[in-house]
Amino acid sequence: MTKKLSRRQLLTRATAIGCSLAASPLWTPMTFAQAPWDTRLVVIILRGGMDGLDVVRPMGDPAFAALRPGLKSDGALDLDGYFALHPALAGLMPLWRQQELSFVHAVSTPYRDKRSHFDGQDLLEAGTAELGDGTRDGWLNRLLQQMPGVARDTAYAIGTTPLPVLEGTAPVSNWAPEANLKISPQAMRLAAMVMEEDPALHAALAEAEMLAETEMDGKGGRAHHQIARYAASRLRGDARVAAFSLGGWDTHRVQHRVLPRSLGTLQDSILALKDGLGADVWGKTAILAMTEFGRTARENGAGGTDHGTGGLAILAGGAIKGGRVSTRWPGLAEVDLYERRDLMPTGDVRATAAWMLRGITGVNKDTLEASVFPGLDMGSDPGLLG
Amino acid sequence: MGFSPHLAERRFGYGASPEIAPPASVAAMLDNLRGEDVMARQFPIPGFRPLQDASIVKRRFDSFARKETTSSEQAAEARKKSDAIVHDFIRQRLRSFGQIQLRRIYGSDTFRERLVVFWADHFTAQGKAAMLKQAVPAYVEEAVRPHVTGRFADLLTACVIHPVMLEYLDQTTSIGPGSKRGQRKGNRRGLNENLARELLELHTLGVGSSYGQDDVRQMAELLTGMSRTRDYTFVFRKGWAEPGRETVLGKTYSDRKDMTPIRDALNDLAMHPDTARHLATKLAVHFVADTPPEELVARLTAAYLDSGGELMAFYEALLNDPLAWEMPATNMRPPLEYISTALRALAVPPDRIQALKPKETRRWFLGPLRIMGQDWLVPSGPDGWPEADGAWATPQGIAARLEWAMTVPSRLLGELPEPAEFLRSTVGPDAPEQLKFATAAAETRAVGIGLVLVSPALQRR
């Protein structure tokens, strides 16, 4: 640089750079990608082990009441005469009635016996039959690896909690609404100038600026609101897959106080997605919420439940066949429990996920059983989608 | 271009410090490494023993709380005490974060700090249970740090038999099917191949090298018996060890009455040519470039094998290789290294770091690190953090670095340095014109400092 630029000239230039970034080939190819399929999939990982027996209660099972005398059972909302919904999910009853909410009960991953969150979540997200087989990617990423036409903005991992389910060689976008760039526009321009010599950093910064801007209407709110709104904003466009995590399910103590909070968060997230997607896109959206394991059939001495085995998957959205609880119910009599303590899993939750992927993307069954969920027997079509 | 003090700090350390002189030569860097580990003494981090002792006490409280005969008030009291023990160690882990930073800020031997990070990542291990989750800094301090200038075989052995690693890769549940324990009536546990597989794939030979599933299986059988006691002390349980000889990579190891055959196998793995090449490649990728020149990798491999697996031979070959200094600075600093580089440039005083409250450590460091993509001590698998620059130069990652660089330094220091002076002391007199201009054009000191910190000169090495 021979001639020193004045501050005003440089700032003007920096602004021009800022604008021309919008057309920069470094970060826009994603927006031109043709979305490879139309139905939207949202995967919510419920971390901590959700107590399926408390969320969708088998009121019709003669053994149920005696197992949990201390957990407050008041106000459960009848679903089908046998199962009843936890009252903290009352806000989802309209979806149930419109057949946009369903449940798959007594399902689990192949994980057994050690009941560690860490391993349980690893297996849930790896989608394999066992841990330690050298698999490094997640099942949702392996699906993307199989699909033609997948671009960076096809799938979003949202939030600061890592999502191994989406990790792998297929391109995925990550964004945490917490990374919301509160610095002044002038500082932003100067930062763009400083990074100009480094195309990769410069492009990342420009994309960050764009992502932060689309965070739009009603900024702020609690993290899960922001995440759901952000997911909806992406899915309204070219994104087809979004995944995020919700914690707070490890209810060892005072479950009647702790669980409603977590259920409230889940309910808010689903409703914020519905709201953010708009009727049209919501109509072609399927949400799958799954957890690493269920909890003990009996309540423990601290008004809670401990790590168990069989659990619950929650499905929502306009694209699913709602209004039902799918299960091969194992019963809760002591002899029917897994190791006389946990709800016996009668189905593999990976099969639930696999049939959803099949219905949404059209990927064939062989690929699902060989590559996405290696070694899984999907069984017959449970007809989860509408 | 060969050695320069500035590049030595940038590429092999945590960048320039306004207070600590850079190394004068390659010989000085190597002498530092051969000398005393000054930083470990000056900013100590407790080892594993206190945590082992405390976990025994915690377990007593836990089982007392669960007993039928315990009243509910007593149980609540016991649970409170058990929780307090865990909280003590959570605070301990957060203090370790500060100590680690101080070693990087005030070390004149920062190559050692980088090597500790490199090998700790190579031997990634995490605790799963409440107490063991807090143990990772102690694991690194005990199993990794003392061995980074010794023989690789010793480093390998120390890490592989450490209780944190044994737990992490499920070795503690692995039982030889033909062992006494395995033959016991009603036994449902069997062989677990996890540690054996990662030992071959990640720790030694490398993925895609010359071993097969049969080697993994035999290795897993060979490793049976390695376990831990209730207080997380390593123990060899003969009754869990699969009887008979095992053959791994064509070499047969005798029946196991003690650890000797396992130690032999680890020594053999350490000296395997595939291991040498795997380690040489990783070292070159980490310190030089994502795609390192083949000649460099070949020279490092040869130096390692010729020395009989001495890690110092690796470092000597690396630092004496012109390619290690000539390649352009393309590697992205991972988030934690990035933050340390900023703290060193800012010369944050020790008492400031040591006075950080847990809440501050979380808000100013651990939270931002998560957004940058590097949840401290929690990589997503045993293969550790990614090396690929693209993994870190993401929109979210760069936004979080920018946010951090412009807001956190002013909370750490009463008075920020003058930006132009800061630019000179960190990037040097050859700073790009645009950076000089932007720094001068900043509205506030905090923005000016932030701009220097996000410049490519500090993000890449």
mmCIF file of N, CA and C in Angstrom, chain A residues 1 4-7 10-11 13 113-114 116 118-119 122 131-134 136 152 159-162 164 167 174-176 178-184 186-188 190-191 193-198 200-201 204-205 207-208 211 253 302 338-339, chain B residues 79 83 126-128 133 167-168 170 173 188 192-194 197-198 201-202 332 367 370-371 375 378 380-383 393-396 398-400 402-403 406-407 432-435 437-443 447 451-452 454-457 459-460:
data_model
loop_
_atom_site.group_PDB
_atom_site.id
_atom_site.type_symbol
_atom_site.label_atom_id
_atom_site.label_comp_id
_atom_site.label_asym_id
_atom_site.label_seq_id
_atom_site.Cartn_x
_atom_site.Cartn_y
_atom_site.Cartn_z
ATOM 1 N N MET A 1 0.860 -1.187 0.000
ATOM 2 C CA MET A 1 0.000 0.000 0.000
ATOM 3 C C MET A 1 0.896 1.238 0.000
ATOM 4 N N LYS A 4 -1.339 6.266 1.814
ATOM 5 C CA LYS A 4 -2.140 6.005 3.023
ATOM 6 C C LYS A 4 -3.576 6.421 2.788
ATOM 7 N N LEU A 5 -4.488 5.547 3.063
ATOM 8 C CA LEU A 5 -5.896 5.895 2.910
ATOM 9 C C LEU A 5 -6.364 6.652 4.142
ATOM 10 N N SER A 6 -7.262 7.568 3.920
ATOM 11 C CA SER A 6 -7.839 8.262 5.067
ATOM 12 C C SER A 6 -8.794 7.315 5.782
ATOM 13 N N ARG A 7 -9.074 7.642 7.006
ATOM 14 C CA ARG A 7 -9.974 6.800 7.785
ATOM 15 C C ARG A 7 -11.339 6.670 7.093
ATOM 16 N N LEU A 10 -11.136 4.410 4.052
ATOM 17 C CA LEU A 10 -11.004 3.010 4.395
ATOM 18 C C LEU A 10 -12.318 2.439 4.909
ATOM 19 N N LEU A 11 -13.003 3.250 5.698
ATOM 20 C CA LEU A 11 -14.284 2.760 6.214
ATOM 21 C C LEU A 11 -15.273 2.551 5.080
ATOM 22 N N ARG A 13 -14.504 1.819 2.085
ATOM 23 C CA ARG A 13 -14.078 0.583 1.417
ATOM 24 C C ARG A 13 -14.543 -0.643 2.194
ATOM 25 N N ASP A 113 -27.722 -52.491 30.667
ATOM 26 C CA ASP A 113 -27.078 -52.856 31.939
ATOM 27 C C ASP A 113 -26.177 -51.838 32.611
ATOM 28 N N LYS A 114 -25.345 -51.111 31.870
ATOM 29 C CA LYS A 114 -24.444 -50.218 32.601
ATOM 30 C C LYS A 114 -25.115 -48.905 32.975
ATOM 31 N N SER A 116 -25.149 -45.858 31.927
ATOM 32 C CA SER A 116 -24.387 -44.604 32.031
ATOM 33 C C SER A 116 -24.902 -43.630 30.974
ATOM 34 N N PHE A 118 -23.384 -41.212 29.643
ATOM 35 C CA PHE A 118 -22.317 -40.991 28.692
ATOM 36 C C PHE A 118 -22.364 -42.039 27.573
ATOM 37 N N ASP A 119 -22.341 -43.312 27.973
ATOM 38 C CA ASP A 119 -22.370 -44.389 26.987
ATOM 39 C C ASP A 119 -23.724 -44.457 26.293
ATOM 40 N N ASP A 122 -23.899 -41.814 23.709
ATOM 41 C CA ASP A 122 -22.992 -42.148 22.608
ATOM 42 C C ASP A 122 -23.625 -43.178 21.678
ATOM 43 N N LEU A 131 -20.962 -50.079 21.445
ATOM 44 C CA LEU A 131 -19.937 -49.035 21.470
ATOM 45 C C LEU A 131 -18.562 -49.641 21.243
ATOM 46 N N GLY A 132 -17.625 -48.775 20.902
ATOM 47 C CA GLY A 132 -16.257 -49.236 20.805
ATOM 48 C C GLY A 132 -15.982 -50.050 19.557
ATOM 49 N N ASP A 133 -16.848 -49.920 18.537
ATOM 50 C CA ASP A 133 -16.566 -50.654 17.303
ATOM 51 C C ASP A 133 -15.837 -49.764 16.301
ATOM 52 N N GLY A 134 -15.364 -48.616 16.771
ATOM 53 C CA GLY A 134 -14.568 -47.745 15.913
ATOM 54 C C GLY A 134 -15.391 -46.760 15.097
ATOM 55 N N ARG A 136 -17.087 -43.448 14.195
ATOM 56 C CA ARG A 136 -16.800 -42.090 14.664
ATOM 57 C C ARG A 136 -17.904 -41.105 14.292
ATOM 58 N N ARG A 152 -24.150 -27.790 2.476
ATOM 59 C CA ARG A 152 -23.859 -27.355 3.848
ATOM 60 C C ARG A 152 -25.111 -26.933 4.609
ATOM 61 N N GLY A 159 -27.107 -25.005 18.709
ATOM 62 C CA GLY A 159 -26.860 -24.918 20.153
ATOM 63 C C GLY A 159 -25.413 -25.205 20.485
ATOM 64 N N THR A 160 -25.060 -24.970 21.753
ATOM 65 C CA THR A 160 -23.655 -25.150 22.130
ATOM 66 C C THR A 160 -23.339 -26.579 22.560
ATOM 67 N N THR A 161 -24.355 -27.388 22.821
ATOM 68 C CA THR A 161 -24.077 -28.779 23.181
ATOM 69 C C THR A 161 -23.678 -29.543 21.922
ATOM 70 N N PRO A 162 -22.520 -30.204 21.943
ATOM 71 C CA PRO A 162 -22.131 -30.963 20.752
ATOM 72 C C PRO A 162 -23.191 -32.010 20.404
ATOM 73 N N PRO A 164 -23.155 -35.307 18.489
ATOM 74 C CA PRO A 164 -22.480 -36.387 17.759
ATOM 75 C C PRO A 164 -23.390 -37.040 16.715
ATOM 76 N N GLU A 167 -22.444 -35.508 13.562
ATOM 77 C CA GLU A 167 -21.026 -35.392 13.220
ATOM 78 C C GLU A 167 -20.628 -36.453 12.209
ATOM 79 N N ASN A 174 -23.277 -25.507 11.656
ATOM 80 C CA ASN A 174 -23.447 -25.396 13.098
ATOM 81 C C ASN A 174 -23.759 -23.956 13.429
ATOM 82 N N TRP A 175 -24.674 -23.760 14.341
ATOM 83 C CA TRP A 175 -24.881 -22.396 14.804
ATOM 84 C C TRP A 175 -25.491 -22.423 16.196
ATOM 85 N N ALA A 176 -24.919 -21.615 17.061
ATOM 86 C CA ALA A 176 -25.491 -21.456 18.391
ATOM 87 C C ALA A 176 -26.032 -20.048 18.481
ATOM 88 N N GLU A 178 -26.474 -18.374 20.813
ATOM 89 C CA GLU A 178 -25.711 -17.618 21.809
ATOM 90 C C GLU A 178 -24.564 -16.837 21.158
ATOM 91 N N ALA A 179 -24.088 -17.314 20.019
ATOM 92 C CA ALA A 179 -23.004 -16.612 19.333
ATOM 93 C C ALA A 179 -23.624 -15.464 18.555
ATOM 94 N N ASN A 180 -24.147 -14.501 19.289
ATOM 95 C CA ASN A 180 -25.028 -13.564 18.590
ATOM 96 C C ASN A 180 -24.416 -12.205 18.256
ATOM 97 N N LEU A 181 -23.108 -12.103 18.332
ATOM 98 C CA LEU A 181 -22.436 -10.929 17.789
ATOM 99 C C LEU A 181 -23.048 -9.610 18.225
ATOM 100 N N LYS A 182 -22.829 -9.289 19.489
ATOM 101 C CA LYS A 182 -23.428 -8.054 19.994
ATOM 102 C C LYS A 182 -22.539 -6.835 19.749
ATOM 103 N N ILE A 183 -21.442 -7.022 19.018
ATOM 104 C CA ILE A 183 -20.527 -5.904 18.861
ATOM 105 C C ILE A 183 -21.042 -4.913 17.825
ATOM 106 N N SER A 184 -20.520 -3.713 17.897
ATOM 107 C CA SER A 184 -21.070 -2.638 17.070
ATOM 108 C C SER A 184 -20.776 -2.863 15.588
ATOM 109 N N GLN A 186 -19.613 -0.879 13.482
ATOM 110 C CA GLN A 186 -18.321 -0.322 13.072
ATOM 111 C C GLN A 186 -17.189 -1.293 13.421
ATOM 112 N N ALA A 187 -17.229 -1.865 14.616
ATOM 113 C CA ALA A 187 -16.219 -2.841 15.009
ATOM 114 C C ALA A 187 -16.267 -4.049 14.084
ATOM 115 N N MET A 188 -17.482 -4.402 13.680
ATOM 116 C CA MET A 188 -17.665 -5.526 12.763
ATOM 117 C C MET A 188 -16.964 -5.252 11.430
ATOM 118 N N LEU A 190 -14.466 -3.214 10.885
ATOM 119 C CA LEU A 190 -13.014 -3.240 11.078
ATOM 120 C C LEU A 190 -12.514 -4.683 11.188
ATOM 121 N N ALA A 191 -13.292 -5.522 11.840
ATOM 122 C CA ALA A 191 -12.893 -6.933 11.956
ATOM 123 C C ALA A 191 -12.852 -7.580 10.576
ATOM 124 N N MET A 193 -12.196 -6.093 7.893
ATOM 125 C CA MET A 193 -11.004 -5.564 7.230
ATOM 126 C C MET A 193 -9.755 -6.323 7.687
ATOM 127 N N VAL A 194 -9.674 -6.553 8.985
ATOM 128 C CA VAL A 194 -8.512 -7.242 9.550
ATOM 129 C C VAL A 194 -8.397 -8.668 9.003
ATOM 130 N N MET A 195 -9.555 -9.283 8.735
ATOM 131 C CA MET A 195 -9.532 -10.671 8.266
ATOM 132 C C MET A 195 -9.475 -10.773 6.742
ATOM 133 N N GLU A 196 -9.483 -9.642 6.081
ATOM 134 C CA GLU A 196 -9.588 -9.684 4.629
ATOM 135 C C GLU A 196 -8.461 -10.472 3.978
ATOM 136 N N GLU A 197 -7.269 -10.395 4.577
ATOM 137 C CA GLU A 197 -6.119 -11.108 3.994
ATOM 138 C C GLU A 197 -6.275 -12.625 4.098
ATOM 139 N N ASP A 198 -7.259 -13.091 4.859
ATOM 140 C CA ASP A 198 -7.420 -14.522 5.108
ATOM 141 C C ASP A 198 -8.809 -14.958 4.651
ATOM 142 N N ALA A 200 -10.588 -17.616 4.297
ATOM 143 C CA ALA A 200 -11.441 -18.546 5.058
ATOM 144 C C ALA A 200 -12.038 -17.862 6.286
ATOM 145 N N LEU A 201 -11.209 -17.107 6.997
ATOM 146 C CA LEU A 201 -11.706 -16.395 8.182
ATOM 147 C C LEU A 201 -12.723 -15.331 7.771
ATOM 148 N N ALA A 204 -16.006 -16.901 6.885
ATOM 149 C CA ALA A 204 -16.704 -17.380 8.085
ATOM 150 C C ALA A 204 -17.348 -16.217 8.826
ATOM 151 N N LEU A 205 -16.617 -15.120 8.893
ATOM 152 C CA LEU A 205 -17.146 -13.941 9.584
ATOM 153 C C LEU A 205 -18.382 -13.397 8.857
ATOM 154 N N GLU A 207 -20.413 -15.002 6.947
ATOM 155 C CA GLU A 207 -21.546 -15.906 7.110
ATOM 156 C C GLU A 207 -22.136 -15.759 8.514
ATOM 157 N N ALA A 208 -21.248 -15.573 9.484
ATOM 158 C CA ALA A 208 -21.727 -15.387 10.862
ATOM 159 C C ALA A 208 -22.629 -14.172 10.945
ATOM 160 N N LEU A 211 -25.942 -15.097 9.471
ATOM 161 C CA LEU A 211 -26.703 -15.990 10.345
ATOM 162 C C LEU A 211 -27.254 -15.229 11.544
ATOM 163 N N ARG A 253 -34.359 -37.117 41.950
ATOM 164 C CA ARG A 253 -35.031 -36.612 43.151
ATOM 165 C C ARG A 253 -36.187 -35.701 42.767
ATOM 166 N N ALA A 302 -36.185 -41.054 47.057
ATOM 167 C CA ALA A 302 -36.039 -39.601 47.075
ATOM 168 C C ALA A 302 -37.080 -38.919 46.198
ATOM 169 N N TYR A 338 -37.620 -55.559 32.909
ATOM 170 C CA TYR A 338 -36.253 -55.921 32.570
ATOM 171 C C TYR A 338 -35.445 -55.961 33.860
ATOM 172 N N GLU A 339 -34.830 -57.067 34.123
ATOM 173 C CA GLU A 339 -34.100 -57.285 35.370
ATOM 174 C C GLU A 339 -34.938 -56.939 36.595
ATOM 175 N N ARG B 79 -26.359 -37.042 51.715
ATOM 176 C CA ARG B 79 -26.312 -36.648 50.295
ATOM 177 C C ARG B 79 -25.678 -35.277 50.128
ATOM 178 N N ASP B 83 -22.468 -34.527 47.895
ATOM 179 C CA ASP B 83 -22.456 -33.480 46.859
ATOM 180 C C ASP B 83 -21.337 -32.470 47.098
ATOM 181 N N GLN B 126 -11.595 -39.473 29.283
ATOM 182 C CA GLN B 126 -12.543 -38.668 30.047
ATOM 183 C C GLN B 126 -13.146 -39.519 31.139
ATOM 184 N N GLY B 127 -13.514 -38.870 32.246
ATOM 185 C CA GLY B 127 -14.256 -39.579 33.270
ATOM 186 C C GLY B 127 -15.731 -39.568 32.925
ATOM 187 N N LYS B 128 -16.424 -40.631 33.282
ATOM 188 C CA LYS B 128 -17.863 -40.669 33.021
ATOM 189 C C LYS B 128 -18.646 -40.414 34.300
ATOM 190 N N LYS B 133 -15.077 -37.412 36.342
ATOM 191 C CA LYS B 133 -15.180 -36.300 35.393
ATOM 192 C C LYS B 133 -14.225 -35.175 35.765
ATOM 193 N N GLU B 167 -11.301 -46.738 32.594
ATOM 194 C CA GLU B 167 -12.733 -46.494 32.703
ATOM 195 C C GLU B 167 -13.301 -45.992 31.379
ATOM 196 N N TYR B 168 -12.599 -45.017 30.812
ATOM 197 C CA TYR B 168 -13.106 -44.350 29.609
ATOM 198 C C TYR B 168 -13.330 -45.346 28.472
ATOM 199 N N ASP B 170 -13.639 -48.597 28.739
ATOM 200 C CA ASP B 170 -14.365 -49.791 29.181
ATOM 201 C C ASP B 170 -13.504 -51.000 29.505
ATOM 202 N N THR B 173 -14.510 -53.291 32.432
ATOM 203 C CA THR B 173 -15.608 -54.260 32.357
ATOM 204 C C THR B 173 -15.217 -55.467 31.508
ATOM 205 N N ARG B 188 -22.302 -62.555 33.242
ATOM 206 C CA ARG B 188 -22.888 -62.046 32.002
ATOM 207 C C ARG B 188 -21.933 -61.144 31.261
ATOM 208 N N ASN B 192 -14.404 -56.926 26.313
ATOM 209 C CA ASN B 192 -14.721 -55.624 25.729
ATOM 210 C C ASN B 192 -13.500 -55.179 24.916
ATOM 211 N N GLU B 193 -13.719 -54.937 23.636
ATOM 212 C CA GLU B 193 -12.582 -54.673 22.738
ATOM 213 C C GLU B 193 -12.215 -53.204 22.645
ATOM 214 N N ASN B 194 -12.934 -52.350 23.361
ATOM 215 C CA ASN B 194 -12.804 -50.919 23.122
ATOM 216 C C ASN B 194 -11.366 -50.411 23.266
ATOM 217 N N ARG B 197 -8.949 -51.859 20.618
ATOM 218 C CA ARG B 197 -9.111 -51.277 19.275
ATOM 219 C C ARG B 197 -8.482 -49.883 19.203
ATOM 220 N N GLU B 198 -8.789 -49.052 20.210
ATOM 221 C CA GLU B 198 -8.246 -47.691 20.164
ATOM 222 C C GLU B 198 -6.733 -47.700 20.362
ATOM 223 N N GLU B 201 -5.642 -48.507 16.829
ATOM 224 C CA GLU B 201 -6.060 -47.552 15.803
ATOM 225 C C GLU B 201 -5.612 -46.128 16.100
ATOM 226 N N LEU B 202 -5.733 -45.712 17.365
ATOM 227 C CA LEU B 202 -5.444 -44.313 17.691
ATOM 228 C C LEU B 202 -4.093 -44.125 18.365
ATOM 229 N N MET B 332 -4.879 -23.360 11.997
ATOM 230 C CA MET B 332 -5.704 -22.592 12.929
ATOM 231 C C MET B 332 -5.379 -23.017 14.355
ATOM 232 N N GLY B 367 -17.733 -21.199 28.844
ATOM 233 C CA GLY B 367 -18.893 -20.936 27.995
ATOM 234 C C GLY B 367 -18.477 -20.541 26.577
ATOM 235 N N ARG B 370 -17.111 -23.378 24.529
ATOM 236 C CA ARG B 370 -18.150 -24.258 23.970
ATOM 237 C C ARG B 370 -18.692 -23.695 22.672
ATOM 238 N N ILE B 371 -18.950 -22.395 22.668
ATOM 239 C CA ILE B 371 -19.493 -21.794 21.447
ATOM 240 C C ILE B 371 -18.447 -21.844 20.333
ATOM 241 N N ASP B 375 -15.547 -27.710 23.873
ATOM 242 C CA ASP B 375 -15.989 -27.867 25.251
ATOM 243 C C ASP B 375 -14.792 -28.411 26.041
ATOM 244 N N VAL B 378 -13.785 -32.108 26.961
ATOM 245 C CA VAL B 378 -14.826 -33.026 26.519
ATOM 246 C C VAL B 378 -14.892 -33.159 24.994
ATOM 247 N N SER B 380 -15.523 -35.151 21.504
ATOM 248 C CA SER B 380 -16.656 -36.059 21.338
ATOM 249 C C SER B 380 -16.247 -37.528 21.254
ATOM 250 N N GLY B 381 -14.972 -37.827 21.167
ATOM 251 C CA GLY B 381 -14.592 -39.235 21.133
ATOM 252 C C GLY B 381 -13.133 -39.416 21.473
ATOM 253 N N PRO B 382 -12.674 -40.666 21.534
ATOM 254 C CA PRO B 382 -11.285 -40.936 21.922
ATOM 255 C C PRO B 382 -10.275 -40.470 20.874
ATOM 256 N N ASP B 383 -10.762 -40.037 19.702
ATOM 257 C CA ASP B 383 -9.828 -39.520 18.701
ATOM 258 C C ASP B 383 -9.514 -38.047 18.937
ATOM 259 N N ALA B 393 -12.466 -22.775 11.654
ATOM 260 C CA ALA B 393 -12.795 -21.530 10.940
ATOM 261 C C ALA B 393 -14.248 -21.580 10.486
ATOM 262 N N THR B 394 -15.158 -21.767 11.425
ATOM 263 C CA THR B 394 -16.584 -21.835 11.119
ATOM 264 C C THR B 394 -17.234 -20.507 11.503
ATOM 265 N N PRO B 395 -18.396 -20.196 10.927
ATOM 266 C CA PRO B 395 -19.062 -18.940 11.287
ATOM 267 C C PRO B 395 -19.267 -18.814 12.798
ATOM 268 N N GLN B 396 -19.792 -19.872 13.398
ATOM 269 C CA GLN B 396 -20.044 -19.821 14.834
ATOM 270 C C GLN B 396 -18.750 -19.635 15.624
ATOM 271 N N ILE B 398 -15.830 -18.352 14.623
ATOM 272 C CA ILE B 398 -15.191 -17.048 14.426
ATOM 273 C C ILE B 398 -15.991 -15.954 15.119
ATOM 274 N N ALA B 399 -17.325 -16.074 15.068
ATOM 275 C CA ALA B 399 -18.160 -15.090 15.771
ATOM 276 C C ALA B 399 -17.841 -15.120 17.258
ATOM 277 N N ALA B 400 -17.692 -16.318 17.806
ATOM 278 C CA ALA B 400 -17.439 -16.426 19.246
ATOM 279 C C ALA B 400 -16.054 -15.890 19.597
ATOM 280 N N LEU B 402 -14.498 -13.494 18.026
ATOM 281 C CA LEU B 402 -14.596 -12.040 17.920
ATOM 282 C C LEU B 402 -15.268 -11.456 19.162
ATOM 283 N N GLU B 403 -16.374 -12.056 19.534
ATOM 284 C CA GLU B 403 -17.104 -11.614 20.718
ATOM 285 C C GLU B 403 -16.200 -11.670 21.967
ATOM 286 N N MET B 406 -13.313 -9.029 22.005
ATOM 287 C CA MET B 406 -13.684 -7.626 22.214
ATOM 288 C C MET B 406 -14.271 -7.373 23.594
ATOM 289 N N THR B 407 -14.685 -8.421 24.287
ATOM 290 C CA THR B 407 -15.362 -8.178 25.567
ATOM 291 C C THR B 407 -14.609 -8.695 26.792
ATOM 292 N N PRO B 432 0.370 -6.225 9.006
ATOM 293 C CA PRO B 432 -0.208 -5.727 7.754
ATOM 294 C C PRO B 432 -0.788 -4.314 7.961
ATOM 295 N N GLU B 433 -0.730 -3.526 6.882
ATOM 296 C CA GLU B 433 -1.218 -2.142 6.954
ATOM 297 C C GLU B 433 -2.676 -2.070 7.409
ATOM 298 N N GLN B 434 -3.482 -2.980 6.875
ATOM 299 C CA GLN B 434 -4.916 -2.955 7.206
ATOM 300 C C GLN B 434 -5.121 -3.126 8.699
ATOM 301 N N LEU B 435 -4.308 -3.997 9.301
ATOM 302 C CA LEU B 435 -4.441 -4.247 10.736
ATOM 303 C C LEU B 435 -4.025 -3.008 11.515
ATOM 304 N N PHE B 437 -4.132 0.024 10.469
ATOM 305 C CA PHE B 437 -5.158 1.042 10.293
ATOM 306 C C PHE B 437 -6.372 0.763 11.160
ATOM 307 N N ALA B 438 -6.842 -0.466 11.085
ATOM 308 C CA ALA B 438 -8.058 -0.823 11.814
ATOM 309 C C ALA B 438 -7.864 -0.607 13.315
ATOM 310 N N THR B 439 -6.684 -0.988 13.809
ATOM 311 C CA THR B 439 -6.412 -0.832 15.235
ATOM 312 C C THR B 439 -6.485 0.639 15.633
ATOM 313 N N ALA B 440 -5.934 1.479 14.769
ATOM 314 C CA ALA B 440 -5.946 2.912 15.075
ATOM 315 C C ALA B 440 -7.344 3.500 14.919
ATOM 316 N N ALA B 441 -8.159 2.904 14.048
ATOM 317 C CA ALA B 441 -9.485 3.457 13.772
ATOM 318 C C ALA B 441 -10.535 3.004 14.780
ATOM 319 N N ALA B 442 -10.166 2.095 15.668
ATOM 320 C CA ALA B 442 -11.149 1.542 16.606
ATOM 321 C C ALA B 442 -11.711 2.631 17.503
ATOM 322 N N GLU B 443 -13.001 2.496 17.820
ATOM 323 C CA GLU B 443 -13.682 3.491 18.650
ATOM 324 C C GLU B 443 -13.220 3.459 20.102
ATOM 325 N N VAL B 447 -12.104 -2.449 21.560
ATOM 326 C CA VAL B 447 -12.246 -2.867 20.169
ATOM 327 C C VAL B 447 -10.866 -2.981 19.514
ATOM 328 N N LEU B 451 -9.397 -6.337 17.892
ATOM 329 C CA LEU B 451 -9.029 -6.467 16.478
ATOM 330 C C LEU B 451 -7.661 -7.139 16.327
ATOM 331 N N VAL B 452 -6.720 -6.750 17.196
ATOM 332 C CA VAL B 452 -5.404 -7.401 17.130
ATOM 333 C C VAL B 452 -5.559 -8.893 17.436
ATOM 334 N N VAL B 454 -8.115 -10.882 16.964
ATOM 335 C CA VAL B 454 -8.768 -11.711 15.936
ATOM 336 C C VAL B 454 -7.991 -11.716 14.625
ATOM 337 N N SER B 455 -6.877 -11.013 14.576
ATOM 338 C CA SER B 455 -6.142 -10.965 13.311
ATOM 339 C C SER B 455 -5.579 -12.354 12.998
ATOM 340 N N PRO B 456 -5.456 -12.659 11.711
ATOM 341 C CA PRO B 456 -4.924 -13.973 11.335
ATOM 342 C C PRO B 456 -3.584 -14.274 12.009
ATOM 343 N N ALA B 457 -2.803 -13.237 12.293
ATOM 344 C CA ALA B 457 -1.501 -13.460 12.923
ATOM 345 C C ALA B 457 -1.641 -14.138 14.285
ATOM 346 N N GLN B 459 -4.612 -15.939 15.128
ATOM 347 C CA GLN B 459 -5.466 -17.125 14.996
ATOM 348 C C GLN B 459 -4.754 -18.287 14.322
ATOM 349 N N ARG B 460 -3.731 -17.993 13.546
ATOM 350 C CA ARG B 460 -3.018 -19.079 12.844
ATOM 351 C C ARG B 460 -1.576 -19.121 13.295
#
